Amino acid sequence: SQTIHQWPATLVQPVGSPLSLECTVEGTSNPNLYWYRQAAGRGLQLLFYSVGIGQISSEVPQNLSASRPQDRQFILSSKKLLLSDSGFYLCAWSVYKNTGELFFGEGSRLTVL
Amino acid sequence: AQKITQTQPGMFVQEKEAVTLDCTYDTSDQSYGLFWYKQPSSGEMIFLIYQGSYDEQNATEGRYSLNFQKARKSANLVISASQLGDSAMYFCAMNSGYSTLTFGKGTMLLVSP
């Protein structure tokens, strides 16, 4: 069966510090991978998605970046965090060419102080 | 462009009663998919139900059913026999072709004993 894990689950970082959130998927090959952000009391905002290694599409211009060094690994990064980067970050995967049914990770709660 | 509207920020229902969560959508595509996700307080997003735009029958999954009214562009979620564990945030979403999912802002459902 397929599983998705992301970590860390909780992160408190000062403004200006770097960020690295990691997500891995097991039990499937060539998945579509996604990073979403959910601000308090709001819906999900798609940040990045990837259809293959090294292929990243950015939906929202910001100081975040994403990388996909391996087929089932997706990393969200920032060189310098802003207060506005606080939120709940969710990694997700879907079957290749099926962008509808998403399988989400447990989420990472980021607080920037 | 696709748009999902959930007009109910919060809903209350008593245990064992049925509840309807509203969702309207806007798209110029003829072929599209509609989805509902549940987000409990733990934060993880859970896929509930899917309806294709060409499906003639309303989708059902256990206690969940999707009341699909194409002419009105609505895709309401009906939960029958509510349980305490149904208390959560519910998101309506849609996609078309290979586009990524567009989510609504969600409805918080509280089930009381």
PDB file of C-alpha atoms in Angstrom:
ATOM      1  CA  SER A   1       0.000   0.000   0.000  1.00  0.00           C
ATOM      2  CA  GLN A   2       1.026   3.577  -0.550  1.00  0.00           C
ATOM      3  CA  THR A   3       2.069   5.869   2.280  1.00  0.00           C
ATOM      4  CA  ILE A   4       3.165   9.468   2.519  1.00  0.00           C
ATOM      5  CA  HIS A   5       5.177  11.004   5.313  1.00  0.00           C
ATOM      6  CA  GLN A   6       6.263  14.545   5.924  1.00  0.00           C
ATOM      7  CA  TRP A   7       8.396  16.074   8.643  1.00  0.00           C
ATOM      8  CA  PRO A   8       8.919  17.801  10.907  1.00  0.00           C
ATOM      9  CA  ALA A   9       5.365  17.885  12.284  1.00  0.00           C
ATOM     10  CA  THR A  10       5.916  21.129  14.175  1.00  0.00           C
ATOM     11  CA  LEU A  11       8.455  23.857  13.647  1.00  0.00           C
ATOM     12  CA  VAL A  12       9.045  27.205  15.366  1.00  0.00           C
ATOM     13  CA  GLN A  13      11.547  29.368  13.539  1.00  0.00           C
ATOM     14  CA  PRO A  14      12.754  32.981  13.868  1.00  0.00           C
ATOM     15  CA  VAL A  15      12.279  35.447  11.040  1.00  0.00           C
ATOM     16  CA  GLY A  16      15.160  35.261   8.596  1.00  0.00           C
ATOM     17  CA  SER A  17      16.075  31.661   9.348  1.00  0.00           C
ATOM     18  CA  PRO A  18      16.077  28.912   6.689  1.00  0.00           C
ATOM     19  CA  LEU A  19      13.415  26.264   6.240  1.00  0.00           C
ATOM     20  CA  SER A  20      13.393  22.703   5.007  1.00  0.00           C
ATOM     21  CA  LEU A  21      10.289  20.510   5.012  1.00  0.00           C
ATOM     22  CA  GLU A  22      10.618  17.037   3.595  1.00  0.00           C
ATOM     23  CA  CYS A  23       8.039  14.685   2.153  1.00  0.00           C
ATOM     24  CA  THR A  24       8.448  11.121   0.932  1.00  0.00           C
ATOM     25  CA  VAL A  25       6.028   8.728  -0.715  1.00  0.00           C
ATOM     26  CA  GLU A  26       6.308   4.947  -0.604  1.00  0.00           C
ATOM     27  CA  GLY A  27       4.583   2.207  -2.532  1.00  0.00           C
ATOM     28  CA  THR A  28       4.098   4.001  -5.837  1.00  0.00           C
ATOM     29  CA  SER A  29       6.192   5.171  -8.769  1.00  0.00           C
ATOM     30  CA  ASN A  30       6.229   8.441 -10.679  1.00  0.00           C
ATOM     31  CA  PRO A  31       3.615  10.184  -8.541  1.00  0.00           C
ATOM     32  CA  ASN A  32       2.527  13.780  -8.955  1.00  0.00           C
ATOM     33  CA  LEU A  33       3.679  15.632  -5.849  1.00  0.00           C
ATOM     34  CA  TYR A  34       2.248  18.792  -4.319  1.00  0.00           C
ATOM     35  CA  TRP A  35       2.923  21.328  -1.569  1.00  0.00           C
ATOM     36  CA  TYR A  36      -0.072  23.213  -0.178  1.00  0.00           C
ATOM     37  CA  ARG A  37      -0.250  25.884   2.494  1.00  0.00           C
ATOM     38  CA  GLN A  38      -3.216  26.481   4.732  1.00  0.00           C
ATOM     39  CA  ALA A  39      -3.290  29.764   6.640  1.00  0.00           C
ATOM     40  CA  ALA A  40      -5.402  29.932   9.801  1.00  0.00           C
ATOM     41  CA  GLY A  41      -9.121  29.744   8.984  1.00  0.00           C
ATOM     42  CA  ARG A  42      -8.545  29.628   5.243  1.00  0.00           C
ATOM     43  CA  GLY A  43      -8.593  27.109   2.450  1.00  0.00           C
ATOM     44  CA  LEU A  44      -5.701  25.366   0.787  1.00  0.00           C
ATOM     45  CA  GLN A  45      -3.364  27.295  -1.452  1.00  0.00           C
ATOM     46  CA  LEU A  46      -1.292  25.330  -3.930  1.00  0.00           C
ATOM     47  CA  LEU A  47       2.363  26.368  -3.728  1.00  0.00           C
ATOM     48  CA  PHE A  48       4.206  23.898  -5.957  1.00  0.00           C
ATOM     49  CA  TYR A  49       3.554  20.746  -7.870  1.00  0.00           C
ATOM     50  CA  SER A  50       5.791  18.321  -9.688  1.00  0.00           C
ATOM     51  CA  VAL A  51       5.140  15.706 -12.360  1.00  0.00           C
ATOM     52  CA  GLY A  52       8.665  14.283 -12.330  1.00  0.00           C
ATOM     53  CA  ILE A  53      12.207  14.550 -11.008  1.00  0.00           C
ATOM     54  CA  GLY A  54      13.496  18.080 -11.379  1.00  0.00           C
ATOM     55  CA  GLN A  55      10.169  19.323 -12.802  1.00  0.00           C
ATOM     56  CA  ILE A  56       8.652  21.940 -10.506  1.00  0.00           C
ATOM     57  CA  SER A  57       5.758  24.279 -11.229  1.00  0.00           C
ATOM     58  CA  SER A  58       5.278  27.272  -8.986  1.00  0.00           C
ATOM     59  CA  GLU A  59       1.782  28.596  -8.465  1.00  0.00           C
ATOM     60  CA  VAL A  60       2.446  31.546  -6.186  1.00  0.00           C
ATOM     61  CA  PRO A  61       5.490  33.862  -6.316  1.00  0.00           C
ATOM     62  CA  GLN A  62       7.065  33.978  -2.873  1.00  0.00           C
ATOM     63  CA  ASN A  63      10.299  33.367  -1.017  1.00  0.00           C
ATOM     64  CA  LEU A  64       9.717  29.599  -0.936  1.00  0.00           C
ATOM     65  CA  SER A  65      11.177  27.040  -3.319  1.00  0.00           C
ATOM     66  CA  ALA A  66      10.678  23.344  -3.939  1.00  0.00           C
ATOM     67  CA  SER A  67      12.894  20.572  -5.200  1.00  0.00           C
ATOM     68  CA  ARG A  68      12.385  16.969  -6.229  1.00  0.00           C
ATOM     69  CA  PRO A  69      15.776  15.266  -6.029  1.00  0.00           C
ATOM     70  CA  GLN A  70      14.286  11.760  -6.245  1.00  0.00           C
ATOM     71  CA  ASP A  71      11.106  10.301  -7.717  1.00  0.00           C
ATOM     72  CA  ARG A  72       9.324  10.045  -4.388  1.00  0.00           C
ATOM     73  CA  GLN A  73      10.914  12.903  -2.456  1.00  0.00           C
ATOM     74  CA  PHE A  74       9.665  16.465  -2.384  1.00  0.00           C
ATOM     75  CA  ILE A  75      11.321  19.228  -0.383  1.00  0.00           C
ATOM     76  CA  LEU A  76      10.012  22.700   0.477  1.00  0.00           C
ATOM     77  CA  SER A  77      12.667  25.270   1.336  1.00  0.00           C
ATOM     78  CA  SER A  78      13.266  28.876   2.149  1.00  0.00           C
ATOM     79  CA  LYS A  79      16.510  30.771   2.621  1.00  0.00           C
ATOM     80  CA  LYS A  80      14.947  33.447   4.844  1.00  0.00           C
ATOM     81  CA  LEU A  81      11.559  32.998   6.486  1.00  0.00           C
ATOM     82  CA  LEU A  82       9.033  35.801   6.783  1.00  0.00           C
ATOM     83  CA  LEU A  83       6.291  36.179   9.391  1.00  0.00           C
ATOM     84  CA  SER A  84       3.760  35.596   6.618  1.00  0.00           C
ATOM     85  CA  ASP A  85       5.199  32.133   5.978  1.00  0.00           C
ATOM     86  CA  SER A  86       3.528  30.843   9.156  1.00  0.00           C
ATOM     87  CA  GLY A  87       0.895  28.235   8.437  1.00  0.00           C
ATOM     88  CA  PHE A  88       0.091  24.597   8.024  1.00  0.00           C
ATOM     89  CA  TYR A  89       1.925  22.938   5.150  1.00  0.00           C
ATOM     90  CA  LEU A  90       0.602  19.829   3.523  1.00  0.00           C
ATOM     91  CA  CYS A  91       2.367  17.547   1.121  1.00  0.00           C
ATOM     92  CA  ALA A  92       0.249  15.397  -1.175  1.00  0.00           C
ATOM     93  CA  TRP A  93       0.598  12.936  -4.022  1.00  0.00           C
ATOM     94  CA  SER A  94      -1.627  11.685  -6.789  1.00  0.00           C
ATOM     95  CA  VAL A  95      -1.360   9.019  -9.420  1.00  0.00           C
ATOM     96  CA  TYR A  96       0.503  10.255 -12.489  1.00  0.00           C
ATOM     97  CA  LYS A  97      -1.844  12.169 -14.811  1.00  0.00           C
ATOM     98  CA  ASN A  98      -4.600  12.022 -12.202  1.00  0.00           C
ATOM     99  CA  THR A  99      -4.620  15.381 -10.483  1.00  0.00           C
ATOM    100  CA  GLY A 100      -7.897  14.890  -8.682  1.00  0.00           C
ATOM    101  CA  GLU A 101      -7.750  12.365  -5.871  1.00  0.00           C
ATOM    102  CA  LEU A 102      -4.970  13.547  -3.616  1.00  0.00           C
ATOM    103  CA  PHE A 103      -3.431  11.641  -0.742  1.00  0.00           C
ATOM    104  CA  PHE A 104      -2.131  13.959   1.937  1.00  0.00           C
ATOM    105  CA  GLY A 105       0.598  13.734   4.510  1.00  0.00           C
ATOM    106  CA  GLU A 106       0.114  14.516   8.155  1.00  0.00           C
ATOM    107  CA  GLY A 107       1.020  18.175   7.752  1.00  0.00           C
ATOM    108  CA  SER A 108       3.719  20.447   9.190  1.00  0.00           C
ATOM    109  CA  ARG A 109       2.776  23.384  11.365  1.00  0.00           C
ATOM    110  CA  LEU A 110       5.234  26.258  10.939  1.00  0.00           C
ATOM    111  CA  THR A 111       5.292  29.248  13.272  1.00  0.00           C
ATOM    112  CA  VAL A 112       7.616  32.094  12.370  1.00  0.00           C
ATOM    113  CA  LEU A 113       8.359  34.476  15.263  1.00  0.00           C
TER     114      LEU A 113
ATOM    115  CA  ALA B   1     -10.491  29.726 -14.443  1.00  0.00           C
ATOM    116  CA  GLN B   2     -12.149  27.484 -11.905  1.00  0.00           C
ATOM    117  CA  LYS B   3     -13.786  28.701  -8.733  1.00  0.00           C
ATOM    118  CA  ILE B   4     -15.297  26.898  -5.746  1.00  0.00           C
ATOM    119  CA  THR B   5     -17.611  28.646  -3.311  1.00  0.00           C
ATOM    120  CA  GLN B   6     -18.590  27.327   0.098  1.00  0.00           C
ATOM    121  CA  THR B   7     -20.929  29.856   1.680  1.00  0.00           C
ATOM    122  CA  GLN B   8     -21.301  28.198   5.090  1.00  0.00           C
ATOM    123  CA  PRO B   9     -18.373  29.017   7.391  1.00  0.00           C
ATOM    124  CA  GLY B  10     -19.877  26.772  10.077  1.00  0.00           C
ATOM    125  CA  MET B  11     -22.674  24.270  10.512  1.00  0.00           C
ATOM    126  CA  PHE B  12     -24.156  22.606  13.576  1.00  0.00           C
ATOM    127  CA  VAL B  13     -25.988  19.291  13.589  1.00  0.00           C
ATOM    128  CA  GLN B  14     -27.173  16.903  16.242  1.00  0.00           C
ATOM    129  CA  GLU B  15     -25.919  13.369  16.351  1.00  0.00           C
ATOM    130  CA  LYS B  16     -27.858  10.938  14.130  1.00  0.00           C
ATOM    131  CA  GLU B  17     -29.337  13.738  12.010  1.00  0.00           C
ATOM    132  CA  ALA B  18     -28.484  14.396   8.363  1.00  0.00           C
ATOM    133  CA  VAL B  19     -26.646  17.532   7.267  1.00  0.00           C
ATOM    134  CA  THR B  20     -26.004  19.162   3.893  1.00  0.00           C
ATOM    135  CA  LEU B  21     -22.851  21.138   3.199  1.00  0.00           C
ATOM    136  CA  ASP B  22     -23.171  23.498   0.253  1.00  0.00           C
ATOM    137  CA  CYS B  23     -20.749  23.858  -2.630  1.00  0.00           C
ATOM    138  CA  THR B  24     -21.122  25.753  -5.884  1.00  0.00           C
ATOM    139  CA  TYR B  25     -18.568  25.866  -8.638  1.00  0.00           C
ATOM    140  CA  ASP B  26     -17.777  27.810 -11.744  1.00  0.00           C
ATOM    141  CA  THR B  27     -15.971  26.516 -14.801  1.00  0.00           C
ATOM    142  CA  SER B  28     -16.176  26.815 -18.564  1.00  0.00           C
ATOM    143  CA  ASP B  29     -14.958  23.251 -19.069  1.00  0.00           C
ATOM    144  CA  GLN B  30     -17.408  20.535 -20.057  1.00  0.00           C
ATOM    145  CA  SER B  31     -15.466  17.732 -18.399  1.00  0.00           C
ATOM    146  CA  TYR B  32     -14.485  18.155 -14.774  1.00  0.00           C
ATOM    147  CA  GLY B  33     -14.366  16.389 -11.439  1.00  0.00           C
ATOM    148  CA  LEU B  34     -15.771  17.392  -8.074  1.00  0.00           C
ATOM    149  CA  PHE B  35     -14.327  16.226  -4.778  1.00  0.00           C
ATOM    150  CA  TRP B  36     -14.967  16.495  -1.063  1.00  0.00           C
ATOM    151  CA  TYR B  37     -12.272  16.258   1.566  1.00  0.00           C
ATOM    152  CA  LYS B  38     -12.496  16.099   5.365  1.00  0.00           C
ATOM    153  CA  GLN B  39      -9.939  17.696   7.661  1.00  0.00           C
ATOM    154  CA  PRO B  40     -10.211  16.659  11.315  1.00  0.00           C
ATOM    155  CA  SER B  41      -8.495  18.628  14.054  1.00  0.00           C
ATOM    156  CA  SER B  42      -5.343  16.532  13.512  1.00  0.00           C
ATOM    157  CA  GLY B  43      -4.876  18.405  10.240  1.00  0.00           C
ATOM    158  CA  GLU B  44      -4.650  15.516   7.810  1.00  0.00           C
ATOM    159  CA  MET B  45      -6.848  15.816   4.696  1.00  0.00           C
ATOM    160  CA  ILE B  46      -8.986  12.776   3.946  1.00  0.00           C
ATOM    161  CA  PHE B  47     -10.611  12.144   0.559  1.00  0.00           C
ATOM    162  CA  LEU B  48     -14.341  11.405   0.916  1.00  0.00           C
ATOM    163  CA  ILE B  49     -16.129  11.292  -2.414  1.00  0.00           C
ATOM    164  CA  TYR B  50     -15.805  12.065  -6.136  1.00  0.00           C
ATOM    165  CA  GLN B  51     -18.302  13.028  -8.840  1.00  0.00           C
ATOM    166  CA  GLY B  52     -17.487  13.257 -12.524  1.00  0.00           C
ATOM    167  CA  SER B  53     -19.310  15.835 -14.604  1.00  0.00           C
ATOM    168  CA  TYR B  54     -20.619  13.153 -16.951  1.00  0.00           C
ATOM    169  CA  ASP B  55     -21.748  10.799 -14.199  1.00  0.00           C
ATOM    170  CA  GLU B  56     -25.519  10.483 -14.364  1.00  0.00           C
ATOM    171  CA  GLN B  57     -25.890   9.045 -10.896  1.00  0.00           C
ATOM    172  CA  ASN B  58     -25.059  10.948  -7.738  1.00  0.00           C
ATOM    173  CA  ALA B  59     -21.970   9.539  -6.063  1.00  0.00           C
ATOM    174  CA  THR B  60     -22.356   7.733  -2.746  1.00  0.00           C
ATOM    175  CA  GLU B  61     -19.791   6.391  -0.296  1.00  0.00           C
ATOM    176  CA  GLY B  62     -21.294   4.919   2.832  1.00  0.00           C
ATOM    177  CA  ARG B  63     -22.939   7.747   4.782  1.00  0.00           C
ATOM    178  CA  TYR B  64     -21.672  10.339   2.290  1.00  0.00           C
ATOM    179  CA  SER B  65     -23.530  11.273  -0.848  1.00  0.00           C
ATOM    180  CA  LEU B  66     -22.978  14.057  -3.330  1.00  0.00           C
ATOM    181  CA  ASN B  67     -26.060  15.914  -4.520  1.00  0.00           C
ATOM    182  CA  PHE B  68     -24.904  16.907  -8.002  1.00  0.00           C
ATOM    183  CA  GLN B  69     -27.040  19.483  -9.814  1.00  0.00           C
ATOM    184  CA  LYS B  70     -25.201  20.291 -13.011  1.00  0.00           C
ATOM    185  CA  ALA B  71     -27.511  23.030 -14.257  1.00  0.00           C
ATOM    186  CA  ARG B  72     -27.150  24.868 -10.958  1.00  0.00           C
ATOM    187  CA  LYS B  73     -23.424  24.104 -10.784  1.00  0.00           C
ATOM    188  CA  SER B  74     -23.775  22.765  -7.285  1.00  0.00           C
ATOM    189  CA  ALA B  75     -22.198  19.731  -5.627  1.00  0.00           C
ATOM    190  CA  ASN B  76     -23.508  19.569  -2.102  1.00  0.00           C
ATOM    191  CA  LEU B  77     -22.272  16.947   0.349  1.00  0.00           C
ATOM    192  CA  VAL B  78     -24.904  15.118   2.358  1.00  0.00           C
ATOM    193  CA  ILE B  79     -23.866  13.278   5.500  1.00  0.00           C
ATOM    194  CA  SER B  80     -26.542  10.969   6.841  1.00  0.00           C
ATOM    195  CA  ALA B  81     -26.808   9.838  10.467  1.00  0.00           C
ATOM    196  CA  SER B  82     -24.124  12.241  11.734  1.00  0.00           C
ATOM    197  CA  GLN B  83     -21.632  10.952  14.246  1.00  0.00           C
ATOM    198  CA  LEU B  84     -19.457  12.832  16.748  1.00  0.00           C
ATOM    199  CA  GLY B  85     -16.435  11.835  14.692  1.00  0.00           C
ATOM    200  CA  ASP B  86     -17.822  13.766  11.734  1.00  0.00           C
ATOM    201  CA  SER B  87     -16.901  17.034  13.463  1.00  0.00           C
ATOM    202  CA  ALA B  88     -14.271  18.484  11.162  1.00  0.00           C
ATOM    203  CA  MET B  89     -13.558  20.977   8.404  1.00  0.00           C
ATOM    204  CA  TYR B  90     -14.953  19.975   5.003  1.00  0.00           C
ATOM    205  CA  PHE B  91     -13.550  21.176   1.701  1.00  0.00           C
ATOM    206  CA  CYS B  92     -15.110  21.048  -1.727  1.00  0.00           C
ATOM    207  CA  ALA B  93     -12.702  20.954  -4.673  1.00  0.00           C
ATOM    208  CA  MET B  94     -12.684  20.586  -8.430  1.00  0.00           C
ATOM    209  CA  ASN B  95     -10.382  19.986 -11.361  1.00  0.00           C
ATOM    210  CA  SER B  96     -10.605  19.536 -15.101  1.00  0.00           C
ATOM    211  CA  GLY B  97      -8.283  17.743 -17.481  1.00  0.00           C
ATOM    212  CA  TYR B  98      -4.844  17.631 -15.945  1.00  0.00           C
ATOM    213  CA  SER B  99      -5.306  20.809 -13.935  1.00  0.00           C
ATOM    214  CA  THR B 100      -4.584  20.756 -10.235  1.00  0.00           C
ATOM    215  CA  LEU B 101      -7.363  20.884  -7.681  1.00  0.00           C
ATOM    216  CA  THR B 102      -8.992  24.165  -6.752  1.00  0.00           C
ATOM    217  CA  PHE B 103     -10.299  24.141  -3.179  1.00  0.00           C
ATOM    218  CA  GLY B 104     -13.054  26.121  -1.515  1.00  0.00           C
ATOM    219  CA  LYS B 105     -12.492  27.849   1.819  1.00  0.00           C
ATOM    220  CA  GLY B 106     -14.204  25.081   3.752  1.00  0.00           C
ATOM    221  CA  THR B 107     -17.098  24.577   6.143  1.00  0.00           C
ATOM    222  CA  MET B 108     -16.584  23.703   9.803  1.00  0.00           C
ATOM    223  CA  LEU B 109     -19.072  21.054  10.918  1.00  0.00           C
ATOM    224  CA  LEU B 110     -19.774  20.504  14.599  1.00  0.00           C
ATOM    225  CA  VAL B 111     -21.797  17.483  15.664  1.00  0.00           C
ATOM    226  CA  SER B 112     -23.361  17.697  19.109  1.00  0.00           C
ATOM    227  CA  PRO B 113     -24.541  14.762  21.256  1.00  0.00           C
TER     228      PRO B 113
END
